[in-house]
Structures are given as C-alpha cells and as structure tokens.
PDB file of C-alpha atoms in Angstrom:
ATOM      1  CA  MET A   1     -10.363  -1.075 -17.428  1.00  0.00           C
ATOM      2  CA  ARG A   2     -13.173  -2.061 -14.824  1.00  0.00           C
ATOM      3  CA  PHE A   3     -12.997   0.235 -11.082  1.00  0.00           C
ATOM      4  CA  ASP A   4     -14.945  -1.436  -7.996  1.00  0.00           C
ATOM      5  CA  LEU A   5     -16.369   0.469  -5.154  1.00  0.00           C
ATOM      6  CA  ILE A   6     -17.120  -1.097  -1.732  1.00  0.00           C
ATOM      7  CA  THR A   7     -18.471   1.230   0.402  1.00  0.00           C
ATOM      8  CA  ILE A   8     -21.300   1.808   2.767  1.00  0.00           C
ATOM      9  CA  PHE A   9     -22.124   5.129   1.122  1.00  0.00           C
ATOM     10  CA  PRO A  10     -22.757   4.347  -2.672  1.00  0.00           C
ATOM     11  CA  GLU A  11     -24.225   7.554  -3.154  1.00  0.00           C
ATOM     12  CA  PHE A  12     -20.775   9.492  -2.688  1.00  0.00           C
ATOM     13  CA  PHE A  13     -19.129   8.511  -5.749  1.00  0.00           C
ATOM     14  CA  SER A  14     -22.584  10.253  -8.402  1.00  0.00           C
ATOM     15  CA  GLY A  15     -20.523  13.540  -7.551  1.00  0.00           C
ATOM     16  CA  PRO A  16     -16.997  13.239  -7.905  1.00  0.00           C
ATOM     17  CA  LEU A  17     -16.979  10.985 -10.283  1.00  0.00           C
ATOM     18  CA  ASP A  18     -19.253  12.723 -12.788  1.00  0.00           C
ATOM     19  CA  HIS A  19     -16.769  15.665 -14.066  1.00  0.00           C
ATOM     20  CA  GLY A  20     -13.827  15.752 -15.806  1.00  0.00           C
ATOM     21  CA  ILE A  21     -11.612  13.596 -17.474  1.00  0.00           C
ATOM     22  CA  VAL A  22     -12.765  10.558 -15.347  1.00  0.00           C
ATOM     23  CA  ARG A  23     -16.656  11.340 -16.637  1.00  0.00           C
ATOM     24  CA  ARG A  24     -15.238  11.336 -20.607  1.00  0.00           C
ATOM     25  CA  ALA A  25     -13.373   8.081 -19.899  1.00  0.00           C
ATOM     26  CA  ARG A  26     -16.312   6.705 -18.372  1.00  0.00           C
ATOM     27  CA  GLU A  27     -18.292   8.001 -21.329  1.00  0.00           C
ATOM     28  CA  ALA A  28     -15.835   6.833 -24.029  1.00  0.00           C
ATOM     29  CA  GLY A  29     -16.108   3.163 -22.229  1.00  0.00           C
ATOM     30  CA  ILE A  30     -12.093   3.598 -21.527  1.00  0.00           C
ATOM     31  CA  ILE A  31     -13.272   2.814 -17.738  1.00  0.00           C
ATOM     32  CA  GLU A  32     -16.077   1.314 -15.921  1.00  0.00           C
ATOM     33  CA  VAL A  33     -17.171   2.176 -12.300  1.00  0.00           C
ATOM     34  CA  ARG A  34     -19.442   0.250 -10.250  1.00  0.00           C
ATOM     35  CA  ALA A  35     -20.107   1.283  -6.233  1.00  0.00           C
ATOM     36  CA  GLN A  36     -21.250  -1.829  -4.350  1.00  0.00           C
ATOM     37  CA  ASP A  37     -23.242  -1.261  -1.035  1.00  0.00           C
ATOM     38  CA  LEU A  38     -21.417  -2.779   1.539  1.00  0.00           C
ATOM     39  CA  ARG A  39     -24.820  -3.330   3.918  1.00  0.00           C
ATOM     40  CA  GLU A  40     -26.228  -5.673   0.848  1.00  0.00           C
ATOM     41  CA  PHE A  41     -23.474  -8.239   2.375  1.00  0.00           C
ATOM     42  CA  THR A  42     -24.833  -8.455   6.280  1.00  0.00           C
ATOM     43  CA  LYS A  43     -27.449 -11.101   7.415  1.00  0.00           C
ATOM     44  CA  ASP A  44     -29.325  -9.166  10.330  1.00  0.00           C
ATOM     45  CA  ARG A  45     -32.273  -7.159  10.395  1.00  0.00           C
ATOM     46  CA  HIS A  46     -29.948  -3.926  10.939  1.00  0.00           C
ATOM     47  CA  ARG A  47     -27.498  -4.621   8.141  1.00  0.00           C
ATOM     48  CA  THR A  48     -24.516  -4.270  10.461  1.00  0.00           C
ATOM     49  CA  VAL A  49     -21.157  -3.809   8.900  1.00  0.00           C
ATOM     50  CA  ASP A  50     -18.979  -2.837  12.324  1.00  0.00           C
ATOM     51  CA  ASP A  51     -18.624  -4.236  15.708  1.00  0.00           C
ATOM     52  CA  ARG A  52     -17.008  -2.978  18.959  1.00  0.00           C
ATOM     53  CA  PRO A  53     -12.591  -3.661  18.834  1.00  0.00           C
ATOM     54  CA  PHE A  54     -11.325  -6.952  20.667  1.00  0.00           C
ATOM     55  CA  GLY A  55      -9.221  -5.233  23.532  1.00  0.00           C
ATOM     56  CA  GLY A  56     -10.906  -2.574  24.256  1.00  0.00           C
ATOM     57  CA  GLY A  57     -10.539   0.846  22.872  1.00  0.00           C
ATOM     58  CA  GLU A  58     -12.977   3.608  21.472  1.00  0.00           C
ATOM     59  CA  GLY A  59     -14.550   3.596  18.418  1.00  0.00           C
ATOM     60  CA  MET A  60     -16.207   0.479  15.889  1.00  0.00           C
ATOM     61  CA  VAL A  61     -14.392  -1.950  13.778  1.00  0.00           C
ATOM     62  CA  LEU A  62     -15.456  -3.105  10.000  1.00  0.00           C
ATOM     63  CA  LYS A  63     -16.076  -6.482  10.373  1.00  0.00           C
ATOM     64  CA  PRO A  64     -14.584  -9.121   7.967  1.00  0.00           C
ATOM     65  CA  GLU A  65     -17.598 -11.257   6.687  1.00  0.00           C
ATOM     66  CA  PRO A  66     -19.320  -8.685   4.810  1.00  0.00           C
ATOM     67  CA  LEU A  67     -16.364  -7.290   3.060  1.00  0.00           C
ATOM     68  CA  PHE A  68     -15.138 -11.183   2.040  1.00  0.00           C
ATOM     69  CA  GLU A  69     -18.441 -11.586   0.686  1.00  0.00           C
ATOM     70  CA  ALA A  70     -18.442  -8.311  -1.187  1.00  0.00           C
ATOM     71  CA  VAL A  71     -15.129  -8.843  -2.976  1.00  0.00           C
ATOM     72  CA  GLU A  72     -16.308 -12.665  -3.880  1.00  0.00           C
ATOM     73  CA  SER A  73     -19.341 -10.889  -5.123  1.00  0.00           C
ATOM     74  CA  LEU A  74     -17.779  -9.042  -7.385  1.00  0.00           C
ATOM     75  CA  LEU A  75     -15.022 -11.637  -8.010  1.00  0.00           C
ATOM     76  CA  GLY A  76     -17.345 -14.467  -8.906  1.00  0.00           C
ATOM     77  CA  HIS A  77     -15.550 -17.074  -6.880  1.00  0.00           C
ATOM     78  CA  GLY A  78     -14.480 -17.786  -3.195  1.00  0.00           C
ATOM     79  CA  VAL A  79     -11.232 -16.551  -1.750  1.00  0.00           C
ATOM     80  CA  GLY A  80     -10.292 -19.371   0.361  1.00  0.00           C
ATOM     81  CA  ASP A  81      -9.624 -19.841   3.998  1.00  0.00           C
ATOM     82  CA  ALA A  82      -6.789 -20.507   6.730  1.00  0.00           C
ATOM     83  CA  SER A  83      -6.745 -24.046   5.513  1.00  0.00           C
ATOM     84  CA  LYS A  84      -6.618 -22.934   1.658  1.00  0.00           C
ATOM     85  CA  PRO A  85      -5.809 -19.756   0.292  1.00  0.00           C
ATOM     86  CA  GLY A  86      -7.289 -18.759  -2.762  1.00  0.00           C
ATOM     87  CA  ALA A  87      -5.271 -16.869  -5.651  1.00  0.00           C
ATOM     88  CA  VAL A  88      -6.748 -13.391  -7.337  1.00  0.00           C
ATOM     89  CA  ASP A  89      -5.901 -12.861 -10.904  1.00  0.00           C
ATOM     90  CA  SER A  90      -2.766 -11.078 -11.417  1.00  0.00           C
ATOM     91  CA  LYS A  91      -4.727  -8.662 -13.855  1.00  0.00           C
ATOM     92  CA  THR A  92      -6.817  -7.833 -10.280  1.00  0.00           C
ATOM     93  CA  ALA A  93      -6.097  -5.917  -7.559  1.00  0.00           C
ATOM     94  CA  ILE A  94      -7.788  -5.600  -4.674  1.00  0.00           C
ATOM     95  CA  VAL A  95      -7.184  -2.783  -2.249  1.00  0.00           C
ATOM     96  CA  LEU A  96      -7.673  -1.667   1.198  1.00  0.00           C
ATOM     97  CA  MET A  97      -7.628   2.200   1.591  1.00  0.00           C
ATOM     98  CA  SER A  98      -6.406   2.899   4.917  1.00  0.00           C
ATOM     99  CA  ALA A  99      -4.554   5.478   6.788  1.00  0.00           C
ATOM    100  CA  ALA A 100      -1.783   2.532   7.730  1.00  0.00           C
ATOM    101  CA  GLY A 101      -1.266   1.507   4.267  1.00  0.00           C
ATOM    102  CA  LYS A 102       1.851   2.018   2.444  1.00  0.00           C
ATOM    103  CA  LEU A 103       1.773   5.194   0.547  1.00  0.00           C
ATOM    104  CA  PHE A 104       0.279   5.701  -2.795  1.00  0.00           C
ATOM    105  CA  ASN A 105       2.292   7.342  -5.571  1.00  0.00           C
ATOM    106  CA  GLN A 106       2.355   8.056  -9.557  1.00  0.00           C
ATOM    107  CA  GLU A 107       4.360   4.916  -9.888  1.00  0.00           C
ATOM    108  CA  THR A 108       1.250   2.872  -8.070  1.00  0.00           C
ATOM    109  CA  ALA A 109      -1.355   4.829 -10.575  1.00  0.00           C
ATOM    110  CA  ARG A 110       0.773   3.485 -13.606  1.00  0.00           C
ATOM    111  CA  ARG A 111       1.368  -0.102 -12.607  1.00  0.00           C
ATOM    112  CA  TYR A 112      -2.855  -0.070 -11.949  1.00  0.00           C
ATOM    113  CA  ALA A 113      -2.779   1.384 -15.167  1.00  0.00           C
ATOM    114  CA  GLN A 114      -1.403  -1.961 -16.843  1.00  0.00           C
ATOM    115  CA  LEU A 115      -4.319  -4.187 -14.822  1.00  0.00           C
ATOM    116  CA  GLU A 116      -7.702  -4.786 -16.023  1.00  0.00           C
ATOM    117  CA  ARG A 117      -9.811  -4.413 -13.177  1.00  0.00           C
ATOM    118  CA  VAL A 118      -9.003  -2.240  -9.350  1.00  0.00           C
ATOM    119  CA  ILE A 119     -11.635  -3.585  -6.534  1.00  0.00           C
ATOM    120  CA  LEU A 120     -11.720  -0.263  -4.057  1.00  0.00           C
ATOM    121  CA  ILE A 121     -12.638  -1.312  -0.318  1.00  0.00           C
ATOM    122  CA  CYS A 122     -13.274   1.902   1.505  1.00  0.00           C
ATOM    123  CA  GLY A 123     -12.778   1.844   5.044  1.00  0.00           C
ATOM    124  CA  ARG A 124     -14.764   3.582   7.929  1.00  0.00           C
ATOM    125  CA  TYR A 125     -14.935   4.071  11.293  1.00  0.00           C
ATOM    126  CA  GLU A 126     -11.801   3.617  13.699  1.00  0.00           C
ATOM    127  CA  GLY A 127     -10.457   0.594  11.259  1.00  0.00           C
ATOM    128  CA  VAL A 128     -10.829  -2.615   9.393  1.00  0.00           C
ATOM    129  CA  ASP A 129     -10.497  -5.901  10.835  1.00  0.00           C
ATOM    130  CA  GLU A 130      -6.788  -6.977  10.047  1.00  0.00           C
ATOM    131  CA  ARG A 131      -7.573  -9.996   8.318  1.00  0.00           C
ATOM    132  CA  VAL A 132      -9.026  -7.728   5.576  1.00  0.00           C
ATOM    133  CA  ALA A 133      -6.012  -6.354   5.183  1.00  0.00           C
ATOM    134  CA  GLU A 134      -3.981  -9.657   5.617  1.00  0.00           C
ATOM    135  CA  TYR A 135      -6.048 -12.135   3.443  1.00  0.00           C
ATOM    136  CA  LEU A 136      -8.488 -10.349   1.235  1.00  0.00           C
ATOM    137  CA  ALA A 137      -6.703  -7.249   0.338  1.00  0.00           C
ATOM    138  CA  THR A 138      -3.662  -7.524  -2.134  1.00  0.00           C
ATOM    139  CA  GLU A 139      -2.581  -3.980  -1.012  1.00  0.00           C
ATOM    140  CA  GLU A 140      -3.296  -1.619   1.590  1.00  0.00           C
ATOM    141  CA  LEU A 141      -3.249   2.122   0.399  1.00  0.00           C
ATOM    142  CA  SER A 142      -2.623   5.319   2.352  1.00  0.00           C
ATOM    143  CA  ILE A 143      -2.734   8.518  -0.005  1.00  0.00           C
ATOM    144  CA  GLY A 144      -0.857  10.368   2.995  1.00  0.00           C
ATOM    145  CA  ASP A 145       0.063  10.666   6.177  1.00  0.00           C
ATOM    146  CA  PHE A 146      -3.315  12.178   7.724  1.00  0.00           C
ATOM    147  CA  VAL A 147      -6.593  10.717   8.408  1.00  0.00           C
ATOM    148  CA  LEU A 148      -9.604  11.038   7.096  1.00  0.00           C
ATOM    149  CA  SER A 149     -13.197  10.041   7.667  1.00  0.00           C
ATOM    150  CA  GLY A 150     -13.191   7.246   5.196  1.00  0.00           C
ATOM    151  CA  GLY A 151     -11.550   5.801   2.322  1.00  0.00           C
ATOM    152  CA  GLU A 152     -14.198   7.255  -0.053  1.00  0.00           C
ATOM    153  CA  LEU A 153     -12.165  10.487  -0.822  1.00  0.00           C
ATOM    154  CA  PRO A 154      -8.864   8.377  -1.115  1.00  0.00           C
ATOM    155  CA  ALA A 155     -10.392   5.820  -3.789  1.00  0.00           C
ATOM    156  CA  ALA A 156     -11.716   8.569  -6.208  1.00  0.00           C
ATOM    157  CA  LEU A 157      -8.273  10.040  -5.919  1.00  0.00           C
ATOM    158  CA  VAL A 158      -6.868   6.626  -7.002  1.00  0.00           C
ATOM    159  CA  ILE A 159      -9.405   6.850  -9.603  1.00  0.00           C
ATOM    160  CA  ASP A 160      -8.964   9.553 -11.033  1.00  0.00           C
ATOM    161  CA  ALA A 161      -4.717   9.010 -10.921  1.00  0.00           C
ATOM    162  CA  VAL A 162      -5.243   5.728 -12.874  1.00  0.00           C
ATOM    163  CA  ALA A 163      -8.100   6.762 -15.499  1.00  0.00           C
ATOM    164  CA  ARG A 164      -5.701   9.553 -16.557  1.00  0.00           C
ATOM    165  CA  LEU A 165      -2.894   7.492 -17.622  1.00  0.00           C
ATOM    166  CA  LEU A 166      -4.989   5.190 -19.890  1.00  0.00           C
ATOM    167  CA  PRO A 167      -4.707   5.435 -23.213  1.00  0.00           C
ATOM    168  CA  GLY A 168      -7.440   8.002 -24.688  1.00  0.00           C
ATOM    169  CA  ALA A 169      -8.405   9.232 -21.724  1.00  0.00           C
ATOM    170  CA  LEU A 170      -6.700  12.474 -22.167  1.00  0.00           C
ATOM    171  CA  GLY A 171      -7.108  13.182 -25.784  1.00  0.00           C
ATOM    172  CA  ASN A 172      -3.426  14.046 -25.716  1.00  0.00           C
ATOM    173  CA  GLU A 173      -1.048  10.983 -24.997  1.00  0.00           C
ATOM    174  CA  ALA A 174       1.922  13.740 -24.209  1.00  0.00           C
ATOM    175  CA  SER A 175       0.023  15.270 -21.346  1.00  0.00           C
ATOM    176  CA  SER A 176       0.613  12.397 -19.145  1.00  0.00           C
ATOM    177  CA  GLN A 177       4.469  12.508 -20.291  1.00  0.00           C
ATOM    178  CA  ASN A 178       5.098  16.036 -19.194  1.00  0.00           C
ATOM    179  CA  GLU A 179       3.609  16.661 -15.936  1.00  0.00           C
ATOM    180  CA  SER A 180       4.443  16.370 -11.963  1.00  0.00           C
ATOM    181  CA  PHE A 181       5.734  12.998 -10.738  1.00  0.00           C
ATOM    182  CA  SER A 182       5.916  11.880 -15.103  1.00  0.00           C
ATOM    183  CA  ALA A 183       9.332  10.382 -13.655  1.00  0.00           C
ATOM    184  CA  LEU A 184       9.868   8.969 -10.534  1.00  0.00           C
ATOM    185  CA  PRO A 185      12.057  11.298  -8.048  1.00  0.00           C
ATOM    186  CA  SER A 186      14.836   9.961  -7.186  1.00  0.00           C
ATOM    187  CA  ALA A 187      14.570  11.233  -3.391  1.00  0.00           C
ATOM    188  CA  GLY A 188      11.783   9.957  -2.287  1.00  0.00           C
ATOM    189  CA  PRO A 189       8.071  12.374  -1.876  1.00  0.00           C
ATOM    190  CA  SER A 190       8.426  15.801  -2.469  1.00  0.00           C
ATOM    191  CA  PHE A 191       6.542  16.573   0.856  1.00  0.00           C
ATOM    192  CA  ARG A 192       5.848  14.441   4.212  1.00  0.00           C
ATOM    193  CA  VAL A 193       4.123  15.268   7.221  1.00  0.00           C
ATOM    194  CA  SER A 194       3.992  13.717  10.370  1.00  0.00           C
ATOM    195  CA  THR A 195       1.811  11.129  10.524  1.00  0.00           C
ATOM    196  CA  ALA A 196      -0.641  10.340  14.107  1.00  0.00           C
ATOM    197  CA  SER A 197      -0.809   7.280  15.950  1.00  0.00           C
ATOM    198  CA  ARG A 198      -2.082   6.642  19.180  1.00  0.00           C
ATOM    199  CA  VAL A 199       0.500   4.201  20.415  1.00  0.00           C
ATOM    200  CA  SER A 200       3.581   6.139  20.225  1.00  0.00           C
ATOM    201  CA  ASN A 201       3.794   9.600  19.683  1.00  0.00           C
ATOM    202  CA  HIS A 202       3.114  10.077  16.045  1.00  0.00           C
ATOM    203  CA  THR A 203       6.018   8.263  14.487  1.00  0.00           C
ATOM    204  CA  LEU A 204       4.080   4.517  14.131  1.00  0.00           C
ATOM    205  CA  LEU A 205       1.201   3.535  12.108  1.00  0.00           C
ATOM    206  CA  ASP A 206      -1.878   2.588  14.000  1.00  0.00           C
ATOM    207  CA  PHE A 207      -1.775  -1.119  15.172  1.00  0.00           C
ATOM    208  CA  PRO A 208      -3.877  -3.860  13.521  1.00  0.00           C
ATOM    209  CA  HIS A 209      -7.706  -3.866  14.725  1.00  0.00           C
ATOM    210  CA  TYR A 210     -10.009  -6.798  15.055  1.00  0.00           C
ATOM    211  CA  THR A 211     -13.590  -7.260  16.028  1.00  0.00           C
ATOM    212  CA  ARG A 212     -15.772 -10.557  15.767  1.00  0.00           C
ATOM    213  CA  PRO A 213     -15.799 -13.276  14.957  1.00  0.00           C
ATOM    214  CA  ALA A 214     -12.807 -14.061  17.056  1.00  0.00           C
ATOM    215  CA  GLU A 215     -12.233 -16.882  14.436  1.00  0.00           C
ATOM    216  CA  PHE A 216     -13.032 -16.480  10.780  1.00  0.00           C
ATOM    217  CA  ARG A 217     -12.163 -19.165   7.796  1.00  0.00           C
ATOM    218  CA  GLY A 218      -9.523 -20.338  10.264  1.00  0.00           C
ATOM    219  CA  TRP A 219      -7.843 -17.198  10.964  1.00  0.00           C
ATOM    220  CA  ALA A 220      -7.984 -16.534  14.638  1.00  0.00           C
ATOM    221  CA  VAL A 221      -7.487 -13.162  16.655  1.00  0.00           C
ATOM    222  CA  PRO A 222      -4.774 -12.664  18.611  1.00  0.00           C
ATOM    223  CA  SER A 223      -5.495 -14.351  21.689  1.00  0.00           C
ATOM    224  CA  VAL A 224      -3.777 -11.740  23.523  1.00  0.00           C
ATOM    225  CA  LEU A 225      -6.829  -9.236  22.573  1.00  0.00           C
ATOM    226  CA  ILE A 226      -9.067 -11.434  24.296  1.00  0.00           C
ATOM    227  CA  GLY A 227      -7.427 -12.144  27.294  1.00  0.00           C
ATOM    228  CA  GLY A 228      -8.377  -9.134  28.861  1.00  0.00           C
ATOM    229  CA  ASN A 229      -5.023  -8.020  30.321  1.00  0.00           C
ATOM    230  CA  HIS A 230      -4.873  -4.460  29.463  1.00  0.00           C
ATOM    231  CA  ALA A 231      -0.765  -4.175  29.993  1.00  0.00           C
ATOM    232  CA  GLU A 232      -0.358  -7.165  27.822  1.00  0.00           C
ATOM    233  CA  VAL A 233      -2.853  -5.363  25.361  1.00  0.00           C
ATOM    234  CA  ALA A 234      -0.984  -2.363  25.082  1.00  0.00           C
ATOM    235  CA  ASN A 235       2.363  -4.391  24.926  1.00  0.00           C
ATOM    236  CA  TRP A 236       1.077  -5.924  21.682  1.00  0.00           C
ATOM    237  CA  ARG A 237      -0.382  -3.217  20.092  1.00  0.00           C
ATOM    238  CA  ARG A 238       2.814  -1.243  20.122  1.00  0.00           C
ATOM    239  CA  ALA A 239       4.982  -4.128  18.656  1.00  0.00           C
ATOM    240  CA  ALA A 240       2.105  -4.579  16.234  1.00  0.00           C
ATOM    241  CA  ALA A 241       2.328  -0.844  15.376  1.00  0.00           C
ATOM    242  CA  LEU A 242       6.351  -1.152  14.984  1.00  0.00           C
ATOM    243  CA  GLU A 243       6.069  -4.311  12.868  1.00  0.00           C
ATOM    244  CA  LYS A 244       3.332  -2.964  10.282  1.00  0.00           C
ATOM    245  CA  THR A 245       5.418   0.367  10.107  1.00  0.00           C
ATOM    246  CA  LEU A 246       8.452  -1.193   9.386  1.00  0.00           C
ATOM    247  CA  ARG A 247       6.733  -3.500   6.856  1.00  0.00           C
ATOM    248  CA  ASN A 248       4.682  -0.617   5.282  1.00  0.00           C
ATOM    249  CA  ARG A 249       6.335   2.764   5.655  1.00  0.00           C
ATOM    250  CA  PRO A 250       9.794   2.322   7.278  1.00  0.00           C
ATOM    251  CA  ASP A 251      10.563   5.883   5.912  1.00  0.00           C
ATOM    252  CA  LEU A 252       8.357   7.366   9.342  1.00  0.00           C
ATOM    253  CA  LEU A 253      10.951   5.112  11.453  1.00  0.00           C
ATOM    254  CA  ALA A 254      14.239   6.718   9.834  1.00  0.00           C
ATOM    255  CA  LYS A 255      13.120  10.254  10.704  1.00  0.00           C
ATOM    256  CA  GLU A 256      13.646   9.608  14.747  1.00  0.00           C
TER     257      GLU A 256
END
C-alpha cells in the first residue's frame, strides 16, 4: 500500500514514520511512504503557496493551484475542471486533513486498509481553499475537536492507524482484532470535547475559505466574498459554517 504526503514540511516525516510498526511495515515492503514538497508546484520565485482570504479576515489560505497540480503529478493524470470533472480510481483516496472535516475513526482506518493508495494533503495556515475540499479531495478528515498548526501530525496518525491493520504489519494478526475499537461502538465516540469556531460560539465548524484566483478551472469564489459588504460576508460565513457542520459533524449541533 502506498501513502503520499503533500506538505510544505516534507522533512517533518523523517522522524515519526521511522519508528515502530510503521518502520517495520516500510522495511517489509507492506507500505510505501513518500513526502511531496508542495512548493515544488509553485510558479513564482518566492515559491508562494498561500494568499490572503477573500472577504477579509486573519491568517493566510493555501492556494488551490499547487495542491491540484501536486495531486495530478502523483496520480499521473488530470482531475478535470468545472466543465468536465475527472474521476479518481476507487482504490485511491485523496484526503484533506482539516479541523473542519469528518471525524477519523477506526472504521475509516479499516476502510483505508482496503485501498491501494492514500494521498494525504496536509493543510497549514488559516485554512485551505474550499475548492480543494469540494473538487479535489475525496474526503475531508479531522482527528478530533481541536485545532493544530497543520495537517502533518494528523496525517502521520492516519498512516499509523491504517498501516497496523495491513496483513503482516503486526506480526500477530490477532493483535488488531482484540484491542480498543476493534468493534464499532454503538454509542458513538467514547469521548468528545467542544469544537472551536469563530462564527458560532463553539458550536459550528469553521466556515469555508477561498483565496486567489477568483476563478479556477471554472469554479468561482462565492461572489459575496468579493463584493466588499462585511455584513453580507459575515452572514454568508455563518450560513456556510452551519451547512458544513450539518454535512460533516451533525453531532455537534445535537448538543445544543
């Protein structure tokens, strides 16, 4: 099985993945792990991967162009555009690690263990242009209701969780069948903490982020974010955050 990591810090993975079960699985040829430097897919002399968010706000947002091109380079083919979306092989997952994603759990790990390839996109800064989540990634995943500096640690956790489920990785196949989460719990996660959101007093996921270009492969940034009306931007962000929470984490709304 192959894992590809798209990151601005490829050297990060030289430590966490060089120990224990993951190291043994790599040495045995059970898994292959490659880290891809996102900056190799930039076009300017400063190797810029981020830009200011449309609609204003703090922080920077990862641009869509280098991420699309990095994934396409790894796949060996294009992923299409708005007029003609491409398809991804059913044995491949393209995963955006994001605090606003669906919660990663053992069931997801087992599903990934049946695949041939997992491409993990490591977010950074304030967020990732929403078109990456909507039109490039096959899934958007979070490892918990908290915020980290980037997606590298979550990606390493996903690799560890999946690799140990592969035949031969543990040595004793019964080990993965008699441990925590070996059977899906009937009452949901065993613990849960509050999620942080700037738009909803800790009850919603973050709203979608967009940055330049305003139109990319036929997918346009919502016009409200470019209009300059801050009240309309605030209303749109709350509505978009609510929609994303309903889609990815409806359990958070059930707490109210």
